[in-house]
Amino acid sequence: MNLNGTHESPLVVLSILIAIFASYTALTLAGRIAVARGRARLAWLLSGSIAMGSGIWSMHFVAMLAFHLPVPIAYDVPLVALSYLAAVAASAFALFVASRPTVGVARLVAAGLGLGLAIVTMHYTGMAAVCVPARLGYDPLLVGASVLIAISASTVALWLFLWLRHDHTRRGRSLRVAAAIVMGLAIAGMHYTAMAAAQFTRFPGMPRLATGFLLGASGLAVPVVIATFVILTMALIGSITDHWVRDKLAAAQALRESEERYRSVLGDIDEVIFRTDAAGRWTFLNPAWTHITGFTPEDSLGTRVIDSVYPDDRAASLEQLRDLTAGTVDYVSQELRYRTREGPARWVEVHARPSRGECGELIGITGVIRDITERRRAEEAFRKAREAAEAASRAKSEFLSRMSHELRTPLNAILGFGQLVELEATTSGQRESADHILKAGRHLLDLINEVLDITGIESGKLNVTAEPVCIGEVVHGALDLIGPLAAARNIELRADDPAITDLYVRADRQRLKQILLNLIANAVKYNRQGGNAAVTCEMAGAEHLRIVVTDTGPGIAPEHIARLFTAFDRLGAEQTDVEGTGLGLTLSKRLVEAMGGEIGVTSEVGVGSAFWIELPVAERPLEQAGKSTRDVPTAQPSVAAQRPIYTILYVEDNLSNVTLVQRILAHRQDIALMTAMQGGLALELARLHHPDLVLLDLHLPDIPGEEVLKQLRHDVECREIPVVVLSADATQAQIDRLYAAGVHAYVTKPLDVVPFLAILEQVLHERAVA
């Protein structure tokens, strides 16, 4: 007769819960086993095996307690114990596999097969322990299904172990709970499938159960409850321990990573991060300290900060430290030198702030030290280079002033006496000789002026005054001066009168005239006999005017145009006898650029060239500005011979120049000339004779001419005497300074006789009227 069993629902539910708790405990402990090492690993493996095995075993026998037959049920104790050992062994195997660093697919499948068979062994060993007065048989199909479920559940369980053992996030904990539910249901499903396979058949006359080593269902409840308590306790302890250990490991890992990042940052940066105590001793220095000073942090920690400072800089450092500790400032920054283990001290930039406690007391100083040695060296090199450049500039200016004086002084005699010869010449031979002298002297003077002008532009000392300038006036003035040269070479020289009459540009009048004179002169000198040259104007955009000087000369090859504006490079000089310095175009280019314009050239070989300059357009001024008081005055009509005698004091140490002025004034019967070759003597003569005019040279053997002027202006008796400076120094800064000091006029050497006489005439006339 077949016996039909029943299950008690509460115990069934309890068995499933036990299976889920056992699965969760196993998943939790698998993670601990994976990260543990040595004896800790063995302890976690043993405790995990007992917890998981007890869970599986207790689930099985709780389910068996839930199973009821219409006959008494007892359990064979040895077989029950053997089933428990099988459960623990199967759990140990599963946890060992799950804790391996890597598990391949083949090993995972083999491990799942072994674990499943071990669980099947545990279950059917437990079933063999069941003792009833009936025959126990099994349905082969359901037995096979239970084995398949056991193997599948074991494989899935191992995969879940491997997947979740290192996931410490909240997501990992959630997945671990879900996985435990799936595993628990799978284990319970295997058990109840195997129970469905069991068939109990009772025959009449079957003997009663023997009593040796048998345990009734009520007696089995005690070990089941104990095992259940063990698994629940282990689950709780494992969960708490897992959470605590994971938090500690995460904190330790975060701390290690933070320390590693901190050490990496401090080790990689080139700046020193420092900290001191309240007594001013180093308490922390990063490795950059060694790169700067050569001392290791260990060498310096505990030593006084001031001992690291170069002795000459300690006073400044102590003052800054006192300000920080006293609380008068909250931040200091200073540059000073630090000692090094070997070699010279190094310059550093220190930034520091005080560190204070909760009560405001000073507990130390923190800050940054930056090596600025290379920057200080660069600054020092720059300072020395600047001083050298300034010294060179001063030497250059002094040289130019000296050269101007030294070259113009003999030229003064050459050109002065040449003009006297020209004025007094009675024969054509004398006039021709005078003409050669004046031509050569003026050529040399032009060269000196151009060199000085270019030097002035390069040094930024050339004064350019921008004003509205009428193109017609400047062009016609230049054409009038070049006209004789063009006539001598049979060159037709013309200007586009309608286009230039009423046009204005913003420029320096004198410099623009100088540029046009140079360009027009070149158009004549480098032209062919019987050619022509012209000056035209055209608009270059809305705001610029282009002045073009064209010629019908031989033209310039394209490869030679770049040489036109190179100083001292006289293009074609080897093929022509045209005189020149090679500086005209260079000077013109720099003057145009100084006035905010441009200069250029177009040329065609065999046809001619066209040089042009572009300048900003200016509006017509409302009225013509008056002439400057510094302009050379026009000559006044000569006075009658009977007017009062004038006394002129000439202060000059060069005998040739004295003789020249004497010769120039020799025909003036109304002028008495006194000479003094020293400044001190000149002052005495001025106080004694009160001359009507003082002609003053600046380079005197005893005291400078400027000092003579200063003393005359401070002398009550002599301050009203007009002073005209005669000097070979033609620099604009010198001229401006002396005008500001009170000179009446400034005449540069070499003297141009007619303008010089005109200045004398004007000064003496004003003196007579006064």
Short mmCIF file of C-alpha atoms in Angstrom, two decimals, residues 211-509:
data_model
loop_
_atom_site.label_atom_id
_atom_site.label_comp_id
_atom_site.label_asym_id
_atom_site.label_seq_id
_atom_site.Cartn_x
_atom_site.Cartn_y
_atom_site.Cartn_z
CA THR A 211 15.63 1.57 18.42
CA GLY A 212 19.44 1.58 18.16
CA PHE A 213 20.95 4.83 16.76
CA LEU A 214 17.53 6.09 15.81
CA LEU A 215 16.25 9.55 16.55
CA GLY A 216 12.59 10.50 16.42
CA ALA A 217 11.31 13.58 14.68
CA SER A 218 10.98 15.38 18.00
CA GLY A 219 14.59 14.60 18.82
CA LEU A 220 15.76 15.81 15.43
CA ALA A 221 14.19 19.20 16.06
CA VAL A 222 16.91 20.11 18.55
CA PRO A 223 19.90 19.77 16.17
CA VAL A 224 17.89 21.37 13.39
CA VAL A 225 17.08 24.36 15.60
CA ILE A 226 20.73 24.61 16.62
CA ALA A 227 21.89 24.44 13.00
CA THR A 228 19.29 26.99 12.02
CA PHE A 229 20.42 29.26 14.83
CA VAL A 230 24.02 28.81 13.70
CA ILE A 231 23.25 29.75 10.12
CA LEU A 232 21.14 32.72 11.14
CA THR A 233 23.79 33.92 13.59
CA MET A 234 26.56 33.43 11.05
CA ALA A 235 24.49 35.28 8.45
CA LEU A 236 23.99 38.17 10.85
CA ILE A 237 27.62 38.21 11.96
CA GLY A 238 28.81 37.83 8.39
CA SER A 239 26.65 40.67 7.22
CA ILE A 240 27.75 43.00 10.02
CA THR A 241 31.35 41.94 9.66
CA ASP A 242 31.20 42.35 5.90
CA HIS A 243 29.77 45.84 6.21
CA TRP A 244 32.32 46.85 8.84
CA VAL A 245 35.26 45.32 7.02
CA ARG A 246 34.21 46.81 3.70
CA ASP A 247 33.88 50.25 5.27
CA LYS A 248 37.28 49.91 6.92
CA LEU A 249 38.88 48.65 3.72
CA ALA A 250 37.24 51.41 1.70
CA ALA A 251 38.40 54.02 4.22
CA ALA A 252 41.88 52.52 4.29
CA GLN A 253 41.98 52.36 0.51
CA ALA A 254 40.76 55.95 0.23
CA LEU A 255 43.36 56.99 2.78
CA ARG A 256 46.11 55.15 0.91
CA GLU A 257 45.02 56.68 -2.39
CA SER A 258 44.81 60.13 -0.80
CA GLU A 259 48.26 59.72 0.73
CA GLU A 260 49.65 58.45 -2.56
CA ARG A 261 48.13 61.40 -4.44
CA TYR A 262 49.40 63.76 -1.75
CA ARG A 263 52.89 62.29 -1.89
CA SER A 264 52.79 62.25 -5.69
CA VAL A 265 51.74 65.90 -5.87
CA LEU A 266 54.23 67.00 -3.25
CA GLY A 267 56.96 64.95 -4.89
CA ASP A 268 56.30 66.16 -8.43
CA ILE A 269 55.92 69.90 -7.93
CA ASP A 270 58.96 72.14 -8.08
CA GLU A 271 57.86 74.37 -5.21
CA VAL A 272 58.58 73.68 -1.55
CA ILE A 273 55.53 73.20 0.65
CA PHE A 274 56.56 73.87 4.24
CA ARG A 275 55.17 74.01 7.75
CA THR A 276 56.80 75.23 10.96
CA ASP A 277 55.91 75.13 14.63
CA ALA A 278 55.32 78.15 16.84
CA ALA A 279 59.04 78.24 17.72
CA GLY A 280 60.02 78.71 14.08
CA ARG A 281 61.37 75.22 13.41
CA TRP A 282 60.74 73.18 10.27
CA THR A 283 58.10 70.47 10.82
CA PHE A 284 57.35 69.55 7.20
CA LEU A 285 59.23 69.92 3.91
CA ASN A 286 58.42 68.18 0.64
CA PRO A 287 61.12 66.69 -1.67
CA ALA A 288 61.49 69.93 -3.66
CA TRP A 289 63.51 71.20 -0.68
CA THR A 290 66.34 68.92 -1.77
CA HIS A 291 66.24 70.21 -5.36
CA ILE A 292 66.63 73.81 -4.15
CA THR A 293 69.03 73.56 -1.20
CA GLY A 294 70.67 70.16 -1.56
CA PHE A 295 69.59 69.26 1.99
CA THR A 296 67.11 66.42 2.45
CA PRO A 297 63.94 67.16 4.43
CA GLU A 298 65.24 64.86 7.17
CA ASP A 299 68.40 66.99 7.43
CA SER A 300 66.41 70.17 8.03
CA LEU A 301 63.37 69.03 10.01
CA GLY A 302 63.63 70.29 13.59
CA THR A 303 66.16 73.01 12.73
CA ARG A 304 65.39 76.73 12.92
CA VAL A 305 64.01 78.35 9.80
CA ILE A 306 66.34 81.33 10.18
CA ASP A 307 69.36 79.00 9.99
CA SER A 308 68.41 78.16 6.40
CA VAL A 309 68.42 81.82 5.37
CA TYR A 310 71.56 83.40 3.93
CA PRO A 311 73.20 85.50 6.69
CA ASP A 312 72.88 88.81 4.83
CA ASP A 313 69.11 88.31 4.45
CA ARG A 314 68.27 87.15 7.96
CA ALA A 315 67.36 90.58 9.31
CA ALA A 316 64.66 91.06 6.66
CA SER A 317 63.38 87.51 7.20
CA LEU A 318 63.17 87.98 10.99
CA GLU A 319 61.21 91.20 10.53
CA GLN A 320 58.65 89.41 8.35
CA LEU A 321 58.40 86.53 10.82
CA ARG A 322 57.81 88.96 13.70
CA ASP A 323 54.97 90.58 11.76
CA LEU A 324 53.35 87.18 11.16
CA THR A 325 53.67 85.95 14.74
CA ALA A 326 52.48 89.27 16.17
CA GLY A 327 49.36 89.15 14.01
CA THR A 328 49.96 92.55 12.41
CA VAL A 329 49.78 90.92 8.97
CA ASP A 330 48.09 87.76 7.75
CA TYR A 331 50.32 87.15 4.73
CA VAL A 332 53.91 87.94 3.74
CA SER A 333 55.82 87.57 0.51
CA GLN A 334 59.51 88.29 0.15
CA GLU A 335 62.52 87.45 -1.98
CA LEU A 336 65.67 86.35 -0.20
CA ARG A 337 68.50 83.87 -0.42
CA TYR A 338 68.70 80.39 1.16
CA ARG A 339 71.87 78.51 1.98
CA THR A 340 72.68 75.34 0.03
CA ARG A 341 74.65 72.24 0.92
CA GLU A 342 77.17 72.97 -1.82
CA GLY A 343 77.66 75.98 -4.04
CA PRO A 344 76.34 79.53 -3.77
CA ALA A 345 73.09 80.55 -2.12
CA ARG A 346 69.93 80.45 -4.21
CA TRP A 347 67.28 83.12 -4.52
CA VAL A 348 63.80 82.06 -3.43
CA GLU A 349 60.39 83.66 -3.20
CA VAL A 350 58.64 82.87 0.09
CA HIS A 351 54.88 83.10 0.59
CA ALA A 352 53.76 82.43 4.17
CA ARG A 353 50.64 82.59 6.38
CA PRO A 354 50.24 81.94 10.09
CA SER A 355 48.40 78.84 11.39
CA ARG A 356 46.38 79.45 14.53
CA GLY A 357 44.47 77.23 16.94
CA GLU A 358 40.85 77.43 18.05
CA CYS A 359 41.68 80.12 20.62
CA GLY A 360 43.67 82.17 18.12
CA GLU A 361 47.07 81.12 19.44
CA LEU A 362 49.91 80.70 16.93
CA ILE A 363 50.67 77.04 16.24
CA GLY A 364 53.00 77.54 13.29
CA ILE A 365 53.50 78.96 9.82
CA THR A 366 52.66 77.35 6.49
CA GLY A 367 53.56 78.44 3.01
CA VAL A 368 55.34 77.93 -0.27
CA ILE A 369 58.96 78.49 -1.33
CA ARG A 370 59.64 79.02 -5.03
CA ASP A 371 63.12 78.95 -6.60
CA ILE A 372 63.65 82.19 -8.55
CA THR A 373 67.41 81.98 -9.00
CA GLU A 374 67.21 81.81 -12.79
CA ARG A 375 64.75 84.70 -12.89
CA ARG A 376 67.03 86.82 -10.70
CA ARG A 377 69.98 85.94 -12.92
CA ALA A 378 67.98 86.92 -15.98
CA GLU A 379 66.94 90.17 -14.30
CA GLU A 380 70.53 90.87 -13.32
CA ALA A 381 71.73 90.10 -16.84
CA PHE A 382 68.99 92.34 -18.23
CA ARG A 383 69.95 95.12 -15.81
CA LYS A 384 73.60 94.88 -16.79
CA ALA A 385 72.68 94.75 -20.48
CA ARG A 386 70.45 97.80 -20.04
CA GLU A 387 73.19 99.66 -18.19
CA ALA A 388 75.65 98.67 -20.88
CA ALA A 389 73.21 99.82 -23.57
CA GLU A 390 72.63 103.09 -21.74
CA ALA A 391 76.37 103.55 -21.33
CA ALA A 392 76.84 102.76 -25.02
CA SER A 393 74.09 105.22 -25.89
CA ARG A 394 75.71 107.89 -23.74
CA ALA A 395 79.07 107.13 -25.29
CA LYS A 396 77.51 107.29 -28.72
CA SER A 397 75.86 110.62 -27.96
CA GLU A 398 79.10 111.96 -26.53
CA PHE A 399 80.97 110.68 -29.56
CA LEU A 400 78.51 112.28 -31.96
CA SER A 401 78.66 115.55 -30.08
CA ARG A 402 82.44 115.36 -30.11
CA MET A 403 82.52 114.39 -33.77
CA SER A 404 80.11 117.14 -34.65
CA HIS A 405 82.28 119.68 -32.89
CA GLU A 406 85.58 118.34 -34.14
CA LEU A 407 84.46 118.09 -37.77
CA ARG A 408 82.40 121.25 -37.90
CA THR A 409 85.12 123.38 -36.30
CA PRO A 410 87.61 123.05 -39.17
CA LEU A 411 84.74 123.17 -41.67
CA ASN A 412 83.77 126.48 -40.15
CA ALA A 413 87.14 127.91 -41.17
CA ILE A 414 87.08 126.23 -44.59
CA LEU A 415 83.60 127.38 -45.54
CA GLY A 416 83.92 130.72 -43.81
CA PHE A 417 87.12 131.75 -45.55
CA GLY A 418 85.80 130.19 -48.76
CA GLN A 419 82.81 132.52 -48.60
CA LEU A 420 85.11 135.49 -47.90
CA VAL A 421 87.22 134.55 -50.89
CA GLU A 422 84.04 134.29 -52.97
CA LEU A 423 82.83 137.70 -51.77
CA GLU A 424 86.17 139.38 -52.33
CA ALA A 425 87.10 137.60 -55.57
CA THR A 426 88.03 139.90 -58.41
CA THR A 427 88.95 137.35 -61.06
CA SER A 428 87.23 134.31 -62.51
CA GLY A 429 90.07 132.08 -61.25
CA GLN A 430 89.54 133.25 -57.69
CA ARG A 431 85.82 132.69 -57.98
CA GLU A 432 86.37 129.23 -59.42
CA SER A 433 88.77 128.34 -56.60
CA ALA A 434 86.31 129.60 -54.01
CA ASP A 435 83.55 127.59 -55.69
CA HIS A 436 85.60 124.36 -55.46
CA ILE A 437 86.36 125.01 -51.81
CA LEU A 438 82.72 125.70 -50.95
CA LYS A 439 81.45 122.75 -52.99
CA ALA A 440 83.77 120.26 -51.28
CA GLY A 441 83.15 121.72 -47.83
CA ARG A 442 79.36 121.67 -48.22
CA HIS A 443 79.50 118.11 -49.52
CA LEU A 444 81.34 117.08 -46.37
CA LEU A 445 78.90 119.08 -44.25
CA ASP A 446 75.95 117.30 -45.89
CA LEU A 447 77.52 113.97 -45.07
CA ILE A 448 77.94 114.93 -41.41
CA ASN A 449 74.36 116.20 -41.19
CA GLU A 450 72.93 113.05 -42.73
CA VAL A 451 74.90 110.78 -40.39
CA LEU A 452 73.71 112.78 -37.41
CA ASP A 453 70.13 112.77 -38.65
CA ILE A 454 70.08 108.98 -39.11
CA THR A 455 71.66 108.48 -35.70
CA GLY A 456 69.07 110.76 -34.17
CA ILE A 457 66.26 108.75 -35.73
CA GLU A 458 67.70 105.45 -34.52
CA SER A 459 68.10 106.75 -30.97
CA GLY A 460 64.62 108.30 -30.96
CA LYS A 461 66.03 111.78 -30.41
CA LEU A 462 64.99 113.29 -33.72
CA ASN A 463 62.18 115.76 -33.15
CA VAL A 464 59.45 115.65 -35.79
CA THR A 465 56.69 118.23 -35.50
CA ALA A 466 53.52 117.27 -37.39
CA GLU A 467 51.45 120.15 -38.80
CA PRO A 468 49.34 120.85 -41.90
CA VAL A 469 51.79 121.50 -44.74
CA CYS A 470 50.83 122.85 -48.16
CA ILE A 471 52.28 120.53 -50.79
CA GLY A 472 52.44 123.31 -53.39
CA GLU A 473 54.67 125.50 -51.24
CA VAL A 474 57.08 122.73 -50.34
CA VAL A 475 57.28 121.32 -53.88
CA HIS A 476 57.84 124.70 -55.52
CA GLY A 477 60.43 125.60 -52.88
CA ALA A 478 62.33 122.39 -53.66
CA LEU A 479 62.01 122.92 -57.44
CA ASP A 480 63.42 126.43 -57.12
CA LEU A 481 66.48 125.09 -55.32
CA ILE A 482 67.05 122.19 -57.77
CA GLY A 483 66.25 124.32 -60.86
CA PRO A 484 69.84 125.46 -61.49
CA LEU A 485 71.11 121.87 -61.27
CA ALA A 486 68.44 120.71 -63.75
CA ALA A 487 69.24 123.57 -66.15
CA ALA A 488 72.94 122.72 -66.06
CA ARG A 489 72.10 119.13 -67.10
CA ASN A 490 69.48 120.19 -69.67
CA ILE A 491 66.76 118.40 -67.66
CA GLU A 492 63.17 119.62 -67.93
CA LEU A 493 61.80 119.94 -64.40
CA ARG A 494 58.07 120.45 -63.85
CA ALA A 495 55.26 119.99 -61.35
CA ASP A 496 51.59 119.12 -61.72
CA ASP A 497 50.44 122.54 -60.52
CA PRO A 498 46.63 122.08 -60.56
CA ALA A 499 46.89 118.87 -58.51
CA ILE A 500 49.21 120.11 -55.76
CA THR A 501 48.33 123.75 -55.23
CA ASP A 502 45.68 123.34 -52.53
CA LEU A 503 46.60 119.94 -51.05
CA TYR A 504 47.76 119.59 -47.43
CA VAL A 505 49.41 116.73 -45.59
CA ARG A 506 50.30 116.25 -41.94
CA ALA A 507 54.10 116.35 -41.78
CA ASP A 508 57.13 118.22 -40.52
CA ARG A 509 57.59 121.05 -43.02
#
